[in-house]
mmCIF file of C-alpha atoms in Angstrom:
data_model
loop_
_atom_site.group_PDB
_atom_site.id
_atom_site.type_symbol
_atom_site.label_atom_id
_atom_site.label_comp_id
_atom_site.label_asym_id
_atom_site.label_seq_id
_atom_site.Cartn_x
_atom_site.Cartn_y
_atom_site.Cartn_z
ATOM 1 C CA UNK A 9 -0.104 -0.062 0.054
ATOM 2 C CA UNK A 10 2.861 2.616 0.785
ATOM 3 C CA UNK A 11 4.582 1.527 -1.988
ATOM 4 C CA UNK A 12 1.782 2.598 -4.269
ATOM 5 C CA UNK A 13 1.348 5.819 -2.343
ATOM 6 C CA UNK A 14 4.812 6.584 -2.701
ATOM 7 C CA UNK A 15 4.559 5.689 -6.511
ATOM 8 C CA UNK A 16 1.724 8.154 -7.243
ATOM 9 C CA UNK A 17 3.599 10.860 -5.089
ATOM 10 C CA UNK A 18 6.844 10.176 -7.446
ATOM 11 C CA UNK A 19 4.104 10.540 -10.353
ATOM 12 C CA UNK A 20 2.791 14.016 -9.031
ATOM 13 C CA UNK A 21 6.325 15.183 -8.476
ATOM 14 C CA UNK A 22 7.256 14.034 -12.017
ATOM 15 C CA UNK A 23 4.193 16.532 -13.505
ATOM 16 C CA UNK A 24 5.160 19.412 -11.459
ATOM 17 C CA UNK A 25 9.085 19.181 -11.915
ATOM 18 C CA UNK A 26 8.811 20.341 -15.688
ATOM 19 C CA UNK A 27 7.063 23.535 -14.578
ATOM 20 C CA UNK A 28 9.890 24.051 -12.125
ATOM 21 C CA UNK A 29 12.380 23.550 -15.100
ATOM 22 C CA UNK A 30 10.409 26.099 -17.301
ATOM 23 C CA UNK A 31 10.339 28.570 -14.805
ATOM 24 C CA UNK A 32 14.341 28.440 -14.168
ATOM 25 C CA UNK A 33 14.871 28.066 -18.071
ATOM 26 C CA UNK A 34 12.716 31.243 -18.826
ATOM 27 C CA UNK A 35 13.432 33.370 -15.964
ATOM 28 C CA UNK A 36 15.307 36.705 -16.273
ATOM 29 C CA UNK A 37 19.247 36.312 -16.325
ATOM 30 C CA UNK A 38 19.316 38.839 -13.710
ATOM 31 C CA UNK A 39 16.847 37.165 -11.116
ATOM 32 C CA UNK A 40 18.785 36.486 -7.733
ATOM 33 C CA UNK A 41 19.251 33.306 -7.010
ATOM 34 C CA UNK A 42 20.947 31.264 -3.792
ATOM 35 C CA UNK A 43 23.104 28.293 -5.155
ATOM 36 C CA UNK A 44 25.638 26.504 -2.430
ATOM 37 C CA UNK A 45 25.323 29.716 -0.214
ATOM 38 C CA UNK A 46 26.437 32.254 -3.069
ATOM 39 C CA UNK A 47 24.152 34.565 -4.125
ATOM 40 C CA UNK A 48 24.368 35.020 -7.623
ATOM 41 C CA UNK A 49 21.852 35.755 -11.129
ATOM 42 C CA UNK A 50 20.167 32.856 -12.467
ATOM 43 C CA UNK A 51 21.931 33.964 -15.883
ATOM 44 C CA UNK A 52 24.940 32.745 -14.532
ATOM 45 C CA UNK A 53 23.673 29.314 -13.473
ATOM 46 C CA UNK A 54 20.799 28.671 -15.461
ATOM 47 C CA UNK A 55 22.616 25.578 -17.672
ATOM 48 C CA UNK A 56 23.582 23.987 -13.816
ATOM 49 C CA UNK A 57 19.970 24.314 -12.857
ATOM 50 C CA UNK A 58 18.038 23.266 -15.461
ATOM 51 C CA UNK A 59 20.178 20.217 -16.307
ATOM 52 C CA UNK A 60 20.318 19.266 -12.335
ATOM 53 C CA UNK A 61 16.356 19.376 -12.393
ATOM 54 C CA UNK A 62 16.071 17.508 -15.737
ATOM 55 C CA UNK A 63 18.387 14.684 -14.482
ATOM 56 C CA UNK A 64 16.287 14.587 -11.292
ATOM 57 C CA UNK A 65 13.226 14.512 -13.224
ATOM 58 C CA UNK A 66 14.227 11.585 -15.227
ATOM 59 C CA UNK A 67 15.170 9.690 -11.962
ATOM 60 C CA UNK A 68 11.682 10.508 -10.441
ATOM 61 C CA UNK A 69 9.935 9.022 -13.462
ATOM 62 C CA UNK A 70 12.019 6.183 -13.767
ATOM 63 C CA UNK A 71 11.490 5.229 -10.010
ATOM 64 C CA UNK A 72 7.751 6.066 -10.019
ATOM 65 C CA UNK A 73 7.383 3.678 -13.080
ATOM 66 C CA UNK A 74 9.402 1.167 -11.588
ATOM 67 C CA UNK A 75 7.909 0.968 -8.209
ATOM 68 C CA UNK A 76 4.239 0.800 -9.849
ATOM 69 C CA UNK A 77 5.295 -2.052 -12.083
ATOM 70 C CA UNK A 78 7.556 -3.807 -9.699
ATOM 71 C CA UNK A 79 10.767 -3.589 -11.393
ATOM 72 C CA UNK A 80 13.487 -4.765 -9.165
ATOM 73 C CA UNK A 81 15.849 -2.639 -10.873
ATOM 74 C CA UNK A 82 14.197 0.516 -9.206
ATOM 75 C CA UNK A 83 14.600 -0.426 -5.502
ATOM 76 C CA UNK A 84 18.396 -1.296 -6.152
ATOM 77 C CA UNK A 85 18.882 2.062 -7.933
ATOM 78 C CA UNK A 86 16.673 3.760 -5.005
ATOM 79 C CA UNK A 87 18.706 2.523 -2.171
ATOM 80 C CA UNK A 88 21.970 3.097 -3.937
ATOM 81 C CA UNK A 89 21.230 6.634 -4.616
ATOM 82 C CA UNK A 90 21.204 7.067 -0.973
ATOM 83 C CA UNK A 91 23.950 5.267 0.080
ATOM 84 C CA UNK A 92 26.322 7.412 -2.693
ATOM 85 C CA UNK A 93 24.672 10.240 -1.233
ATOM 86 C CA UNK A 94 25.609 9.596 2.372
ATOM 87 C CA UNK A 95 29.080 8.650 1.002
ATOM 88 C CA UNK A 96 29.177 12.071 -0.607
ATOM 89 C CA UNK A 97 27.837 13.968 2.630
ATOM 90 C CA UNK A 98 30.275 11.962 4.813
ATOM 91 C CA UNK A 99 33.255 13.216 2.341
ATOM 92 C CA UNK A 100 32.474 16.956 1.441
ATOM 93 C CA UNK A 101 30.646 17.967 4.710
ATOM 94 C CA UNK A 102 32.087 20.275 7.203
ATOM 95 C CA UNK A 103 29.603 19.644 9.533
ATOM 96 C CA UNK A 104 28.922 15.469 10.003
ATOM 97 C CA UNK A 105 26.139 16.194 12.058
ATOM 98 C CA UNK A 106 23.729 14.890 9.246
ATOM 99 C CA UNK A 107 25.466 11.475 8.809
ATOM 100 C CA UNK A 108 23.562 9.482 11.676
ATOM 101 C CA UNK A 109 20.305 10.485 10.115
ATOM 102 C CA UNK A 110 20.860 10.106 6.674
ATOM 103 C CA UNK A 111 22.481 6.580 7.614
ATOM 104 C CA UNK A 112 19.244 6.160 9.616
ATOM 105 C CA UNK A 113 17.020 6.730 6.553
ATOM 106 C CA UNK A 114 19.356 4.619 4.397
ATOM 107 C CA UNK A 115 19.344 1.674 6.777
ATOM 108 C CA UNK A 116 14.962 2.235 7.004
ATOM 109 C CA UNK A 117 15.110 2.160 3.094
ATOM 110 C CA UNK A 118 17.405 -0.928 3.189
ATOM 111 C CA UNK A 119 15.165 -2.522 5.590
ATOM 112 C CA UNK A 120 11.780 -1.863 3.677
ATOM 113 C CA UNK A 121 13.021 -3.021 0.193
ATOM 114 C CA UNK A 122 14.972 -6.045 1.048
ATOM 115 C CA UNK A 123 13.958 -7.516 4.291
ATOM 116 C CA UNK A 124 10.158 -6.546 4.508
ATOM 117 C CA UNK A 125 8.549 -9.729 3.138
ATOM 118 C CA UNK A 126 6.002 -8.398 1.261
ATOM 119 C CA UNK A 127 7.883 -5.667 -0.636
ATOM 120 C CA UNK A 128 10.883 -8.350 -1.512
ATOM 121 C CA UNK A 129 8.137 -10.476 -2.649
ATOM 122 C CA UNK A 130 6.963 -7.744 -4.816
ATOM 123 C CA UNK A 131 10.273 -7.051 -6.347
ATOM 124 C CA UNK A 132 10.891 -10.552 -6.736
ATOM 125 C CA UNK A 133 11.076 -12.343 -10.240
ATOM 126 C CA UNK A 134 7.490 -13.341 -11.269
#
């Protein structure tokens, strides 16, 4: 039940992200934006923002469809992204306060997708 709800949530995000991408793609070049703690204009970082959002949109669509259809690679990819983010945060962060929370979420995702019986059966090859 939760997986279907989460899939629908991701599908809703997949509908909204193109609107956000469009805003950044067509916003005035002198509009101020804060990126990584630095105040700059959208004109200077437009391509970086639009490409990042587009790649995120591709992931959202892939995971939404994968979860909905029970494609096993979707759960592997989703958990892998959290593990990679945990490693990046551990390496690049000057404050290590976020690591326990991120590790907790990664562990919960691992348990949910691989140890919870009904979810792991849903993703098992049919």
